[in-house]
Every structure is written in structure tokens, then in C-alpha cells.
Coordinates of C-alpha atoms and ligand atoms in Angstrom, one line a residue:
M1 CA -77.7 -8.2 79.4
E2 CA -76.0 -9.3 82.6
R3 CA -79.1 -8.9 84.6
L4 CA -80.9 -11.6 82.6
I5 CA -78.5 -14.4 83.5
Y6 CA -79.1 -14.8 87.2
P7 CA -79.2 -18.5 88.3
L8 CA -82.7 -19.8 89.0
S9 CA -82.3 -19.8 92.7
A10 CA -81.3 -16.2 92.8
L11 CA -84.3 -15.4 90.6
A12 CA -86.6 -17.2 93.0
L13 CA -85.1 -15.2 95.8
L14 CA -85.5 -12.0 93.8
F15 CA -89.2 -12.7 93.3
S16 CA -89.8 -13.6 96.9
V17 CA -88.2 -10.3 97.9
S18 CA -90.2 -8.4 95.3
C19 CA -93.4 -9.9 96.7
S20 CA -92.8 -8.8 100.2
E21 CA -91.2 -5.4 99.4
D22 CA -92.7 -4.9 96.0
T23 CA -89.5 -3.9 94.2
P24 CA -86.3 -6.0 93.7
E25 CA -83.1 -4.8 95.3
P26 CA -81.6 -2.2 92.9
P27 CA -78.0 -3.0 91.8
L28 CA -75.3 -1.2 93.8
A29 CA -71.7 -0.3 92.7
D30 CA -69.0 -2.5 94.1
Y31 CA -67.8 -1.2 97.5
N32 CA -64.1 -0.5 96.9
I33 CA -62.0 1.0 99.7
S34 CA -59.4 2.3 97.3
N35 CA -62.0 4.7 96.0
Y36 CA -61.8 6.6 99.2
Y37 CA -58.4 8.0 98.2
S38 CA -59.5 10.4 95.5
G39 CA -56.1 12.1 95.3
G40 CA -53.8 9.1 95.6
E41 CA -51.5 8.4 98.6
G42 CA -51.4 12.0 99.5
T43 CA -55.2 12.3 99.9
I44 CA -56.5 14.8 102.5
F45 CA -58.7 13.6 105.3
L46 CA -59.8 17.0 106.6
Q47 CA -63.5 17.7 106.0
S48 CA -63.7 21.3 107.2
S49 CA -63.9 24.6 105.2
H50 CA -60.1 24.2 104.8
A51 CA -60.4 20.8 103.1
F52 CA -59.1 22.3 99.8
S53 CA -56.2 24.2 101.4
Q54 CA -53.9 21.4 102.5
P55 CA -50.6 20.4 100.9
I56 CA -50.8 16.9 99.4
G57 CA -49.2 14.3 101.7
G58 CA -45.7 13.2 100.9
L59 CA -43.9 16.5 100.2
S60 CA -40.3 16.9 101.5
K61 CA -39.6 19.5 104.1
Q62 CA -38.0 21.7 101.5
E63 CA -41.1 21.3 99.2
E64 CA -43.4 22.2 102.1
D65 CA -41.5 25.4 102.5
V66 CA -42.0 26.4 98.9
H67 CA -45.7 25.4 99.2
T68 CA -46.0 27.8 102.2
D69 CA -44.3 30.6 100.4
G70 CA -46.7 30.1 97.5
D71 CA -49.7 30.0 99.9
A72 CA -48.7 33.4 101.3
L73 CA -48.6 34.9 97.8
F74 CA -51.9 33.2 96.8
D75 CA -53.5 35.0 99.7
A76 CA -51.7 38.3 99.4
I77 CA -53.8 41.3 98.5
F78 CA -51.9 43.3 95.9
V79 CA -52.0 47.1 96.0
T80 CA -51.1 49.9 93.5
A81 CA -47.5 50.2 92.2
G82 CA -45.1 52.1 94.3
N83 CA -46.0 50.5 97.6
K84 CA -43.4 48.5 99.5
V85 CA -44.9 45.0 99.5
N86 CA -47.2 43.2 97.1
S87 CA -47.4 46.1 94.8
G88 CA -48.4 46.4 91.2
I89 CA -52.1 45.7 90.9
G90 CA -53.5 46.9 87.6
P91 CA -53.7 49.5 86.1
L92 CA -56.5 47.3 84.8
Y93 CA -57.6 44.2 86.7
N94 CA -60.4 42.0 87.7
N95 CA -59.5 41.3 91.4
N96 CA -56.6 41.9 93.8
S97 CA -55.7 38.4 95.0
C98 CA -55.8 34.8 93.8
N99 CA -57.7 33.9 96.9
A100 CA -60.4 36.5 96.4
C101 CA -61.4 34.6 93.2
H102 CA -60.6 31.1 94.5
P103 CA -61.8 31.5 98.1
N104 CA -60.3 28.8 100.4
D105 CA -58.8 27.4 97.2
G106 CA -62.3 26.6 96.0
R107 CA -64.8 28.2 93.6
A108 CA -66.2 31.7 93.4
I109 CA -69.8 32.6 93.9
F110 CA -71.6 34.2 91.0
P111 CA -71.6 37.8 92.0
K112 CA -74.7 40.0 92.6
D113 CA -72.8 43.0 91.4
L114 CA -70.6 42.1 88.3
N115 CA -68.9 45.5 88.4
T116 CA -66.9 45.2 91.5
T117 CA -64.0 42.8 92.4
T118 CA -65.4 39.3 92.0
G119 CA -64.4 35.8 90.8
F120 CA -66.1 36.3 87.5
F121 CA -64.9 37.9 84.2
L122 CA -65.6 37.9 80.5
R123 CA -63.0 37.0 77.9
I124 CA -63.3 38.8 74.6
S125 CA -61.9 38.1 71.1
S126 CA -62.3 39.0 67.4
G127 CA -61.9 35.6 65.9
N128 CA -59.5 32.7 66.7
D129 CA -56.3 31.4 65.3
P130 CA -56.1 27.6 65.7
I131 CA -52.4 27.8 66.6
M132 CA -52.1 31.1 68.5
G133 CA -55.5 31.1 70.0
P134 CA -58.2 33.8 70.4
I135 CA -57.3 37.0 68.5
D136 CA -57.3 40.2 70.7
A137 CA -60.2 42.6 70.3
K138 CA -58.6 45.9 69.2
G139 CA -58.1 48.1 72.3
F140 CA -59.3 45.4 74.7
G141 CA -56.9 42.5 74.5
G142 CA -58.2 39.0 75.2
Q143 CA -59.8 39.6 78.6
L144 CA -62.0 42.4 79.8
Q145 CA -61.0 44.1 83.0
Q146 CA -64.0 45.8 84.8
M147 CA -61.7 47.4 87.4
A148 CA -59.0 50.0 87.2
V149 CA -56.7 51.8 89.6
P150 CA -58.0 55.2 90.9
G151 CA -58.1 57.8 88.1
L152 CA -58.4 55.4 85.2
K153 CA -61.4 54.1 83.4
P154 CA -62.1 50.3 83.4
E155 CA -62.4 48.8 80.0
V156 CA -66.1 48.1 80.2
K157 CA -68.9 47.2 82.5
F158 CA -70.5 43.7 82.6
R159 CA -74.2 43.0 82.4
V160 CA -76.2 39.7 82.6
Q161 CA -79.8 39.0 81.7
Y162 CA -81.8 35.8 82.3
S163 CA -84.4 33.9 80.5
P164 CA -86.2 30.8 82.0
R165 CA -85.8 27.3 80.5
V166 CA -88.1 24.5 81.8
E167 CA -87.0 20.9 82.2
T168 CA -89.6 18.3 83.0
F169 CA -88.8 14.9 84.5
A170 CA -90.6 11.7 83.5
D171 CA -92.5 11.8 86.8
G172 CA -93.8 15.3 86.0
T173 CA -91.6 17.3 88.3
K174 CA -90.5 20.6 86.7
V175 CA -87.2 22.5 87.2
V176 CA -86.9 26.1 86.0
L177 CA -83.3 26.9 84.8
Q178 CA -82.2 30.5 84.2
K179 CA -80.2 31.0 81.0
P180 CA -77.8 33.9 81.3
T181 CA -76.9 36.2 78.4
Y182 CA -73.9 38.4 78.9
S183 CA -73.1 41.8 77.4
V184 CA -70.9 44.8 78.1
Y185 CA -71.6 48.5 78.2
D186 CA -69.8 51.8 78.9
P187 CA -66.6 50.9 77.1
Y188 CA -63.6 53.3 77.5
I189 CA -63.4 53.5 73.7
P190 CA -65.9 52.1 71.1
L191 CA -66.0 48.3 71.0
P192 CA -65.0 46.6 67.7
A193 CA -67.8 46.1 65.2
S194 CA -67.9 42.4 66.0
Y195 CA -66.5 40.4 68.9
E196 CA -67.1 37.2 70.9
L197 CA -67.5 37.0 74.7
S198 CA -66.9 34.1 77.1
P199 CA -68.0 34.1 80.7
R200 CA -65.7 32.4 83.2
L201 CA -66.1 31.9 86.9
A202 CA -63.2 30.8 89.1
M203 CA -63.1 27.0 89.9
P204 CA -61.4 25.1 92.7
V205 CA -57.6 24.7 92.3
I206 CA -57.1 21.3 94.1
G207 CA -55.2 18.4 92.6
L208 CA -53.8 20.3 89.7
G209 CA -50.4 18.8 89.8
L210 CA -51.9 15.3 89.7
L211 CA -53.8 16.3 86.6
E212 CA -50.6 17.8 85.1
Y213 CA -48.8 14.4 85.7
I214 CA -51.4 12.3 83.8
P215 CA -49.4 11.1 80.8
E216 CA -50.6 12.6 77.5
S217 CA -51.0 9.1 76.0
E218 CA -53.5 8.2 78.7
I219 CA -55.6 11.3 78.0
L220 CA -55.4 10.7 74.3
S221 CA -56.5 7.1 74.7
Y222 CA -60.0 8.5 75.7
A223 CA -60.3 10.7 72.7
D224 CA -62.7 9.5 70.0
P225 CA -63.0 12.6 67.8
S226 CA -65.2 11.0 65.1
D227 CA -67.1 8.7 67.5
K228 CA -65.8 5.5 66.0
N229 CA -67.3 3.4 68.9
G230 CA -70.7 4.9 68.3
D231 CA -71.5 5.8 71.9
E232 CA -72.4 9.5 70.9
I233 CA -69.4 10.7 72.9
S234 CA -66.5 12.1 71.0
G235 CA -64.0 13.8 73.3
R236 CA -61.3 15.9 71.6
P237 CA -58.0 17.2 72.9
N238 CA -57.4 20.9 72.8
Y239 CA -53.9 21.9 71.6
V240 CA -52.8 25.3 72.8
W241 CA -49.8 27.7 72.5
N242 CA -47.5 27.7 75.5
A243 CA -46.0 31.2 75.7
E244 CA -43.0 30.1 77.8
H245 CA -42.1 26.9 75.9
K246 CA -43.0 28.7 72.6
R247 CA -44.7 25.6 71.2
T248 CA -48.1 23.9 70.9
E249 CA -49.0 21.6 73.8
L250 CA -52.0 19.5 75.0
G251 CA -54.4 21.8 76.8
R252 CA -55.3 20.7 80.4
F253 CA -56.4 23.7 82.4
G254 CA -59.1 26.4 82.2
W255 CA -62.8 25.7 81.4
K256 CA -61.9 24.9 77.7
A257 CA -58.5 23.2 78.4
N258 CA -57.1 26.5 77.1
T259 CA -53.8 26.4 78.9
S260 CA -51.3 23.5 79.0
T261 CA -49.6 24.0 82.4
V262 CA -50.3 25.2 85.9
R263 CA -47.4 27.5 85.5
E264 CA -48.8 29.3 82.4
Q265 CA -52.3 29.4 84.0
T266 CA -50.8 31.0 87.1
A267 CA -48.7 33.6 85.1
G268 CA -51.7 34.3 82.9
A269 CA -53.8 35.0 86.0
M270 CA -51.2 37.3 87.4
A271 CA -51.1 39.3 84.2
N272 CA -54.7 39.3 83.1
D273 CA -56.7 38.9 86.2
M274 CA -54.5 41.1 88.4
G275 CA -52.3 43.3 86.1
L276 CA -49.1 41.9 87.6
S277 CA -46.3 41.7 85.0
N278 CA -44.2 38.6 85.5
P279 CA -41.4 36.5 83.8
I280 CA -43.8 34.8 81.3
F281 CA -46.1 37.7 80.6
P282 CA -43.8 40.8 81.1
V283 CA -46.3 43.4 79.9
E284 CA -49.5 44.4 81.6
P285 CA -52.8 43.7 79.8
C286 CA -53.4 47.4 79.1
R287 CA -50.4 47.6 76.7
N288 CA -51.0 50.1 73.9
Q289 CA -54.2 51.2 75.5
S290 CA -55.0 54.8 76.3
N291 CA -56.4 53.8 79.7
G292 CA -53.4 52.9 81.7
D293 CA -50.3 51.9 79.9
D294 CA -47.6 53.8 81.7
G295 CA -45.0 51.2 80.6
K296 CA -43.2 51.7 83.9
Y297 CA -43.7 48.5 85.8
N298 CA -43.5 46.0 82.9
G299 CA -41.6 42.8 83.7
I300 CA -40.8 43.5 87.4
E301 CA -43.8 43.0 89.6
I302 CA -43.5 39.2 90.2
S303 CA -40.0 37.7 90.5
P304 CA -39.1 34.3 89.0
S305 CA -39.0 32.7 92.5
Q306 CA -42.4 34.1 93.4
L307 CA -43.9 32.6 90.2
D308 CA -42.2 29.3 91.0
A309 CA -43.7 29.3 94.5
V310 CA -47.3 30.1 93.4
E311 CA -47.0 27.4 90.6
F312 CA -45.8 24.9 93.1
Y313 CA -48.5 25.8 95.6
C314 CA -51.2 25.2 93.0
Q315 CA -49.6 22.0 91.9
T316 CA -49.5 20.6 95.4
L317 CA -52.9 21.3 96.9
G318 CA -54.2 17.9 97.9
V319 CA -57.6 16.4 97.2
P320 CA -60.0 15.5 99.9
A321 CA -61.0 11.8 100.5
R322 CA -64.5 10.7 99.7
R323 CA -67.1 10.3 102.4
N324 CA -69.9 7.8 103.1
I325 CA -68.8 5.4 100.4
K326 CA -70.4 2.4 102.2
D327 CA -73.9 4.1 102.2
N328 CA -76.3 2.2 100.0
G329 CA -77.7 5.4 98.5
V330 CA -74.2 6.5 97.5
R331 CA -73.4 3.1 96.1
R332 CA -76.6 3.0 94.1
G333 CA -75.8 6.6 92.8
E334 CA -72.3 5.4 91.8
Y335 CA -73.9 2.5 89.9
L336 CA -76.2 4.9 88.2
F337 CA -73.3 7.3 87.3
T338 CA -71.9 4.5 85.1
E339 CA -75.3 3.2 83.9
L340 CA -76.4 6.7 82.7
G341 CA -73.1 7.3 80.9
C342 CA -71.8 10.0 83.1
A343 CA -68.6 8.0 83.5
L344 CA -67.9 8.0 79.8
C345 CA -66.7 11.6 80.2
H346 CA -66.1 11.9 83.9
I347 CA -63.6 9.0 83.9
P348 CA -63.4 7.8 87.5
T349 CA -59.8 6.5 87.6
M350 CA -56.5 7.4 86.0
K351 CA -52.8 7.0 86.9
T352 CA -50.3 9.7 87.0
G353 CA -46.8 9.3 85.4
S354 CA -43.6 10.3 87.1
G355 CA -42.0 13.7 87.3
K356 CA -39.9 16.0 89.6
I357 CA -42.4 16.1 92.4
K358 CA -42.5 12.6 94.1
A359 CA -45.8 13.1 95.8
L360 CA -47.5 13.5 92.4
S361 CA -45.8 10.6 90.7
N362 CA -47.3 7.2 90.0
Q363 CA -50.6 7.9 91.8
T364 CA -54.0 6.3 91.2
I365 CA -56.4 9.2 91.3
H366 CA -60.2 9.5 91.0
A367 CA -60.6 12.9 89.4
Y368 CA -63.7 12.1 87.3
T369 CA -62.5 13.8 84.1
D370 CA -61.1 12.7 80.8
M371 CA -59.4 16.1 80.4
L372 CA -61.0 16.4 76.9
L373 CA -63.4 18.8 75.2
H374 CA -67.0 17.9 74.6
D375 CA -69.8 19.5 72.6
M376 CA -72.2 20.3 75.5
G377 CA -75.0 21.7 73.2
D378 CA -76.3 25.2 72.5
G379 CA -77.6 25.8 76.0
L380 CA -74.1 25.9 77.5
A381 CA -72.3 27.4 74.4
D382 CA -70.4 30.6 74.6
N383 CA -70.0 30.7 70.8
R384 CA -66.4 31.7 71.2
S385 CA -63.6 29.5 69.9
D386 CA -60.5 29.0 72.1
F387 CA -57.6 27.3 70.2
L388 CA -59.2 24.1 68.9
A389 CA -62.2 24.3 71.3
T390 CA -65.4 25.4 69.4
G391 CA -68.0 27.7 70.9
N392 CA -70.0 24.6 72.0
E393 CA -67.1 22.7 73.7
W394 CA -66.0 22.6 77.3
K395 CA -63.5 20.4 79.2
T396 CA -65.0 17.7 81.3
R397 CA -64.8 19.1 84.8
P398 CA -63.1 17.1 87.5
L399 CA -65.7 16.2 90.1
W400 CA -63.4 15.3 93.0
G401 CA -64.1 17.5 96.0
I402 CA -67.4 18.7 94.6
G403 CA -69.4 17.3 97.5
L404 CA -67.6 19.7 99.8
T405 CA -68.6 22.8 97.9
V406 CA -71.0 24.1 100.5
T407 CA -68.6 23.3 103.3
V408 CA -65.7 25.1 101.7
N409 CA -67.5 28.0 99.9
N410 CA -70.9 28.2 101.4
H411 CA -72.7 28.3 98.0
E412 CA -73.5 26.0 95.0
N413 CA -72.7 27.8 91.8
Y414 CA -71.6 25.2 89.3
L415 CA -70.5 25.1 85.6
H416 CA -68.3 27.6 83.8
D417 CA -70.3 30.6 84.8
G418 CA -72.0 29.4 88.0
R419 CA -75.4 29.3 86.4
A420 CA -76.3 26.0 88.0
K421 CA -77.5 26.6 91.6
T422 CA -77.7 22.8 92.5
L423 CA -76.0 19.7 91.4
E424 CA -79.3 18.7 89.7
E425 CA -79.3 21.9 87.7
A426 CA -75.7 21.2 86.6
I427 CA -76.9 17.9 85.2
L428 CA -79.9 19.5 83.5
W429 CA -77.7 22.0 81.7
H430 CA -75.8 19.0 80.0
G431 CA -76.7 18.8 76.3
G432 CA -75.0 17.9 73.1
E433 CA -72.9 14.8 73.6
A434 CA -74.2 14.5 77.2
R435 CA -77.9 14.8 76.1
T436 CA -78.5 11.0 76.4
A437 CA -77.1 11.0 80.0
K438 CA -79.2 14.0 80.9
D439 CA -82.4 12.3 79.4
K440 CA -81.7 9.1 81.3
Y441 CA -81.4 11.2 84.5
K442 CA -84.7 12.8 83.8
A443 CA -86.3 9.3 83.4
L444 CA -85.2 8.2 86.9
S445 CA -87.4 7.9 89.9
K446 CA -87.1 10.6 92.6
T447 CA -85.3 8.1 94.8
D448 CA -82.7 7.3 92.2
R449 CA -82.2 11.0 91.3
N450 CA -81.4 11.6 95.0
N451 CA -79.1 8.6 95.0
L452 CA -77.1 10.0 92.1
I453 CA -76.8 13.4 93.9
K454 CA -75.8 11.5 97.1
F455 CA -73.0 9.9 95.1
L456 CA -71.9 13.3 93.8
R457 CA -71.9 14.7 97.4
S458 CA -69.7 11.8 98.5
L459 CA -66.9 13.0 96.0
Ligands
LIG501 C1 -60.6 37.7 88.8 C2 -60.7 36.4 89.4 C3 -59.4 35.5 89.3 C4 -58.2 35.8 89.9 C5 -57.7 37.1 90.6 C6 -57.4 34.6 89.8 N1 -58.1 33.7 89.1 FE1 -57.5 31.8 88.7 N2 -59.2 31.5 87.6 C7 -60.2 32.4 87.4 C8 -61.1 31.9 86.4 C9 -62.3 32.6 85.9 C10 -60.5 30.7 85.9 C11 -61.0 29.9 84.7 C12 -60.2 30.5 83.5 C13 -60.4 29.9 82.2 O1 -61.4 29.1 82.0 O2 -59.6 30.1 81.3 C14 -59.3 30.5 86.7 C15 -58.5 29.3 86.6 C16 -57.4 29.1 87.3 C17 -56.6 27.9 87.3 C18 -57.0 26.6 86.4 C19 -57.7 25.6 87.2 C20 -58.2 24.4 86.5 O3 -58.8 23.5 87.1 O4 -58.2 24.4 85.2 C21 -55.6 28.0 88.1 C22 -54.4 27.1 88.3 C23 -55.7 29.4 88.7 N3 -56.8 30.0 88.2 C24 -54.8 29.9 89.5 C25 -54.8 31.3 89.9 C26 -53.7 31.9 90.6 C27 -52.4 31.3 91.1 C28 -54.1 33.2 90.8 C29 -53.3 34.4 91.4 C30 -52.0 34.6 90.8 C31 -55.4 33.3 90.2 N4 -55.8 32.1 89.7 C32 -56.1 34.5 90.2 C33 -60.4 33.5 88.1 C34 -59.4 34.2 88.8
LIG502 C1 -70.2 14.3 77.1 C2 -69.4 14.4 78.3 C3 -70.2 14.5 79.6 C4 -71.1 13.6 80.1 C5 -71.7 12.4 79.5 C6 -71.5 14.1 81.4 N1 -70.8 15.2 81.7 FE1 -70.8 16.3 83.4 N2 -69.7 17.8 82.6 C7 -69.1 17.7 81.3 C8 -68.5 19.0 81.0 C9 -67.8 19.3 79.7 C10 -68.8 19.8 82.1 C11 -68.4 21.3 82.2 C12 -69.5 22.1 81.5 C13 -69.5 23.6 81.7 O1 -68.9 24.1 82.7 O2 -70.1 24.3 81.0 C14 -69.5 19.0 83.1 C15 -69.8 19.5 84.3 C16 -70.5 18.7 85.3 C17 -70.8 19.2 86.6 C18 -70.4 20.5 87.2 C19 -69.0 20.5 87.6 C20 -68.5 21.9 88.2 O3 -67.4 21.9 88.8 O4 -69.2 22.9 88.1 C21 -71.4 18.1 87.2 C22 -71.9 18.1 88.7 C23 -71.5 17.0 86.3 N3 -70.9 17.4 85.1 C24 -72.1 15.8 86.5 C25 -72.5 14.9 85.5 C26 -73.4 13.8 85.7 C27 -74.0 13.4 87.0 C28 -73.5 13.2 84.5 C29 -74.4 12.0 84.1 C30 -75.8 12.3 84.3 C31 -72.6 13.9 83.6 N4 -72.0 14.9 84.2 C32 -72.4 13.5 82.3 C33 -69.1 16.6 80.5 C34 -70.0 15.5 80.6
LIG503 CA1 -49.2 46.1 87.4
LIG504 CA1 -58.3 43.8 78.6
LIG505 CA1 -67.3 7.6 71.2

């Protein structure tokens, strides 16, 4: 409606411009300098492959030391139990360091060979309990480890197969997407009669403390579970069991908002991804399994102070500043991001509350997420429930830093399993509640499609 109420003189100008240049000037997003600072006052201005690896500005000297200790552990390659340092990998595991899966604190590439150490794994379950979460598949736990220490058999091998899916733009351009289907073979014991799998690829770990400091009330204010405002977007919080606090909490991390704190996500990664017993998960993931439970190293492989340091490290990785925000293509893309409805889920601006870490407190951040679950349609579904998340639901991914993916990680594998090989493919996989936004994208001219992508690259 706004566009219809230009004063006459402006209209005359518009028409004179449109005569000479044949299209009127497209609307641009307001140029707003504060948008540069994606991660608040502690935003990072480095734009190199280490752009994700900097501590947020504003840490005290003592906090920086803890960050540095955590950094060393994040990079440390763990070896088999009995060695002097960094020992205790496995007996079953997916990879041997945090950094191997989150390279340069960024995202993993989808592997060519799924059955070696990579940033990809499959979760498994036999049903789901809304309070306690996914139910272990008998003999396999909740996550499948495709690696084992020498002499032991990994739980399974992973396999992926593809089928093409064509998307056609209004201007006739076609894009062929590849839909992956995952399965497992060569199990160490027979698999249960029925089970669900969920593919997960490692995502960047920047700005997590800021996301943790967003007040619950702010996140819940975006939830609209029964779509009362009729914009086709619902947005539901996940509520998940926190094993340390022994209570249900708002889910914030993981592709389905399936953990509530950076600390629990970190301890879970140590135990399940690497086989490192730790203060929160004192038993290795092969407990009660015939392939590997020696019971010997339970509870001692990661000390409380080591867990604290890695937690603090992940909480305090800063977020890179935006780039090229004055560029007209970027500003046009930013306008379209709102116009198409992307910003209904990828909420551009939120404020953090206050907590122990000063640098994370009371910051205006531009994470581009509502931290909520959305039905993304059958195309993206894993058909595996995860606490309150259904098989169709995923958490809106933060988009901050996404424009530096190639710089930091030298690939573009987006979405929860890396199936999208360009930002455009990531948009084209959107369905369900995001179907209208996707369809509006497909109706854009090539120039405007490029402008939207330019905007994403500026994040
Ligand atoms: C085998 C690969 C692998 C290893 C090793 C690994 N991660 Fe991850 N990480 C992932 C995957 C996959 C996810 C997404 C999991 C999910 O959706 O539940 C993830 C998610 C996370 C998240 C949540 C990020 C977010 O935005 O929600 C954090 C934090 C994290 N990992 C930290 C760590 C730390 C710390 C370590 C080392 C102790 C580690 N990871 C080791 C693969 C790995
Ligand atoms: C209904 C909510 C919703 C809307 C609307 C929406 N998104 Fe998303 N977006 C998501 C969710 C949820 C994911 C994660 C899906 C997954 O990984 O399977 C996502 C993922 C992405 C990713 C990949 C992020 C990554 O780290 O891999 C990009 C890029 C993206 N969205 C851009 C857009 C753009 C551009 C639009 C508008 C055309 C849009 N989104 C509209 C919810 C939404
Ligand atoms: Ca171990
Ligand atoms: Ca397992
Ligand atoms: Ca709504």
C-alpha cells in the first residue's frame, strides 16, 4: 500500500525516470550503520579464513585466558586411552577433534566418503518421548558411530543415494536439486526392526553465547504455534531435557533446537561424537554394547575445568561484521529479504539479556534467527522427532557470517545435511511454512535473485 501514496511530484519524477531508463528505481532497504555490527559491540572485523576464530571483543584478561585454554582443547586431536595427553577417543566415535568437524570454527563439507572421519553423522532412535527425547535404538544408542578404535567394529556404515528434483523459476530458468536419502549397512549386530535416522552436518559455532543470552521471553514472543496472525508462519519453541540441570528447558542449539545450553551441547559432542566421558555424560556411548564397552575410562577423560574451558570458548567466539552494506544491490536484497517474508523467521535484530559474561550482555545482535522450529516441508524432513520437534521441523538457522563460508571453509554446503551447494539451492529447499517465501523468490527477475544473494553474502 505504501507505494501508492507517493506525492504527485514524486510520481512525475518516477515517470520521467521510467521513460528514460524504462524501469522505476527499485526500493532499497534503509542504510543503517548499526547493521554492520552483527555480533554487538564485540563484533569482529577480520575478514580472512580466521574470521570465525576470534574471541568476542570486551573479554577480561582472565576470560581471554580461559578462551585460549578452550581453543587448545577444541583443536586437540584425541588419541586412544592410555596415552599421556588428550587420550580417550572412542572406543566408538565419529571424529577425533572438535575442529575436525567444525573447521576454523565453521561448517563441515559434506564428505565424499561417509565412512571415514568427517563432520557428518546420523542420529538414530526407536521413537521419541516428548519429555526425555529420542528413545535409544537397542544396541546403538541415539547416535551412530561409524568409527571405532583398532580391533573393534564400528556400529554401522553410512550410505547416501540421490534423486533429482527440478525447480523452475518464473523466467524459465531451471535448477536441479539432489535429494539425499540415507541408510545404514553392515551393522555390528542386527538393527532393530524399526528405527528413524536423522542426518546432521556440523555447523559454524560463532556467536553462541550471544544466542544463549537472548531472554526466553524475547524468543517466545515470536512463537505463533497456531498461526493466529494468519501469515502462514507458526514458529514453535522446542523444550528439551537438560541432563545436568535435570529439568526441561527451552531448546536453543542443534539443527532442531535439541539442546538447551552450549555446555550440554559441548559435553554431548565430547561423549557421542568423540567417545570422551565427561562430568555431564560420564559413560561412553558404547555402554552395554558388545563392541567396545570396557567400562574402564568412564567419567575421567575430560575434567570439569576442561569442560568449562571448551564451553567458554564456544560461548565467546565473536561474529564477523557485515560487508558492503552501502552497495545498492545489497540494499535491494535486504529490502527483498523482508518483502519476500524471509525475515519472518530469520529475525534480523534481537537484544541479549544480562549474565555472568559482560561481553555477551545487553547487546543488540543481528543473528537472523527466531530460535524457533518451523515445518519446512516434506523435502527437508528427516521424519524423526526430537523432543517436541516433529520430523518436518528445523530451527531457523542464524545467517550471520554466512557470506564468509567460502572464505572460512572453502565450500558451500548449506542446510542440516549440506545438501544445498549454493545459497540459491538453500532457498529452493525451503518448503512448508517457508513455501510462500520460496515461491516469491522464484518469481523474481534474475537481477533481483542476484540482489537477494548479494545481501546474504554481505552477512
Ligand atoms: C563428528 C563431528 C563432530 C564433532 C567431533 C564435534 N561436533 Fe559439534 N556438531 C556436529 C554436528 C553434526 C552438530 C549438529 C548437531 C545437532 O543438530 O544436534 C554439531 C553442533 C555443535 C554445536 C551447536 C551449534 C549450534 O549453532 O547450534 C556446538 C556448540 C558444538 N557442536 C560444539 C562442539 C564441540 C565443543 C566439540 C568438541 C568437543 C564438537 N562440537 C565436536 C558435529 C561435530
Ligand atoms: C518458515 C521459516 C523460514 C522462512 C520464511 C525462511 N527460512 Fe531460511 N531457514 C529456515 C530454517 C528452519 C532453516 C534450516 C533448514 C534446514 O537446515 O533443514 C533455514 C535455512 C536457511 C539457509 C541455510 C542456512 C545454513 O546455515 O545452512 C539460508 C541461506 C536461508 N534459510 C535463507 C532464507 C531466505 C533467503 C529466505 C527467504 C526467501 C528464507 N530463508 C525464508 C526457516 C525459514
Ligand atoms: Ca573414551
Ligand atoms: Ca551409538
Ligand atoms: Ca504466524
